Amino acid sequence: RTSTMQDIYRIHAVSRNFLPSTFLTSFGPMFETYLTNEVGQRFHPPISFAIGTDTVSSFFSSADAKAFDLALAMPFVTNCLEEEYGALPLLTMRDLKMGHELNRIGSVVFTRTDRFDMINLIDLKDKVVAAPSMIILQGMHRAFEDAGLSIFGDLRAIFLSPNQDILLSAVLTNEVDAACAPADVVDELMRVSLYRGLFKVIDPLPGLLVEGEPFPFQSTSELLPEHALVAMPHVDYRVRREVAAALQSLDRGSPECVSAGIAGWQNALSYASARVVYRSAGLLRYDNRVVPGAHMPPRAVQAHEGGHRGGVRGRKHNVPREVHLPVQALQGGDELEFIRDGGAPQRCVEMQACGVLDVRQNELLSFRVLDNLRREAVGSGFRARLLLTEPQDFFGEPLPDEGPGVWEVNMSTSARGRHLLGFSLDGQPIGNYIMIQVKDAACGYLQEVTAEGG
């Protein structure tokens, strides 16, 4: 054993699928007992393994503090660990869903069968859509975009609840028009006699394959790789190699796989498809960006010598394919930054809402929005929209003294609870969104909001 190795390697779960107690009980035999006995003894002195959990909102600070060495992570968390920390996906989990062994996952948008006004995704414009978490909704971004629909610009409101019974009741009673959910969850629901024939999937994609076989469930979204076991960059390559080999040797009937409820592990799939989805949603950073109509100071635009065929990297655009203009953001990082009451800029690298702005009912909330691409409004202006059942719009005042692309927003609302605030420039959605937590004007208690819950 070398000096780069640790005595204990910690494996954390960052997943909406596992409650902390469930993960510790289900995966303890595999990640703690099995790896300690099987892998730990291959080194002298022996090493051991311990498990723990993180929420989506806490895993960045845990990663910064090196509180874990390996992580069982959802696709978008895997992307983030790769891009932000240089982590390496070792393995992809082979899950068991209704008896099917799968290494890919999908999501659906579903509604009542008798909602004849909703046939295609575009029919969700100005409708209320529910989801168990922002993670599921974010994963649907590409499907919505391909249908010409903006999640944060065209929906009337977004309703979030991790409780499946509440979501079902909301759809059945028409409290919401449609809901997003994992593909296997909805398929299983539609097989229950109580709900048979009551729901339909909107715009399921045809011909979805997994390892050459038809995907067993309807899915509105593209299929993404299953959870990955990710190793942080400081983990010695010998430990990575032995962990991967030991887990891949487990078969579907092993006590460890039975306890975890999975079929096993395989070599890591490419998570590039997930990266494309989350970049298109503005949830991962672009290294090179070109935005239609963007006004860039001359120093920010560089013509590539000789040009390139194949167009411009970044977002969708109408630039001729013979032209290639790599445009760097003026500041490294995110498209939008948020500054409240003269505080420090708030970044959005977490691929979630950019944190939570706490405010009381009817309290004036003032903050500045900085566009790192320095775009100027030339039409209808900069707008912040609070996604409620009856959306509230707030127009940003430009701050010319600070240069183009800086706006001041002043807003207030009496609607208690958690709300999403999206942004648009001249009618086109831009950047990420932030979350507003409105507490009772007479109450000093503020419920903690996690990223998984929205």
PDB file of C-alpha atoms in Angstrom, residues 11 37 55 73 88 93 98 140 153 183 192 219 235 269 290 308 322 325 335 378 382 407 415:
ATOM      1  CA  ILE A  11     -18.948   6.178  -0.236  1.00  0.00           C
ATOM      2  CA  ASN A  37     -13.667  -7.834   3.252  1.00  0.00           C
ATOM      3  CA  THR A  55     -28.463  15.807  -0.433  1.00  0.00           C
ATOM      4  CA  ALA A  73     -24.707   9.527  -8.117  1.00  0.00           C
ATOM      5  CA  LEU A  88     -14.224   9.634 -12.872  1.00  0.00           C
ATOM      6  CA  MET A  93     -25.512   0.473 -12.002  1.00  0.00           C
ATOM      7  CA  MET A  98     -40.508  -4.349 -12.459  1.00  0.00           C
ATOM      8  CA  MET A 140     -37.466  16.856 -19.241  1.00  0.00           C
ATOM      9  CA  GLY A 153     -41.272  30.570 -19.974  1.00  0.00           C
ATOM     10  CA  ALA A 183     -41.114   6.152 -16.599  1.00  0.00           C
ATOM     11  CA  VAL A 192     -52.889  -1.038 -10.960  1.00  0.00           C
ATOM     12  CA  SER A 219     -40.787   7.542 -22.057  1.00  0.00           C
ATOM     13  CA  VAL A 235      -8.639   8.225  -4.980  1.00  0.00           C
ATOM     14  CA  LEU A 269     -21.542   4.141 -19.814  1.00  0.00           C
ATOM     15  CA  VAL A 290     -22.921  32.102 -28.854  1.00  0.00           C
ATOM     16  CA  HIS A 308     -14.218  26.270 -39.185  1.00  0.00           C
ATOM     17  CA  GLU A 322     -19.461  28.330 -42.737  1.00  0.00           C
ATOM     18  CA  LEU A 325     -17.017  32.510 -33.796  1.00  0.00           C
ATOM     19  CA  GLU A 335     -24.632  32.903 -17.604  1.00  0.00           C
ATOM     20  CA  VAL A 378     -33.587  45.991 -27.432  1.00  0.00           C
ATOM     21  CA  PHE A 382     -35.691  42.187 -19.005  1.00  0.00           C
ATOM     22  CA  TRP A 407     -30.647  44.921 -14.050  1.00  0.00           C
ATOM     23  CA  ALA A 415     -48.074  33.776  -1.914  1.00  0.00           C
TER      24      ALA A 415
END
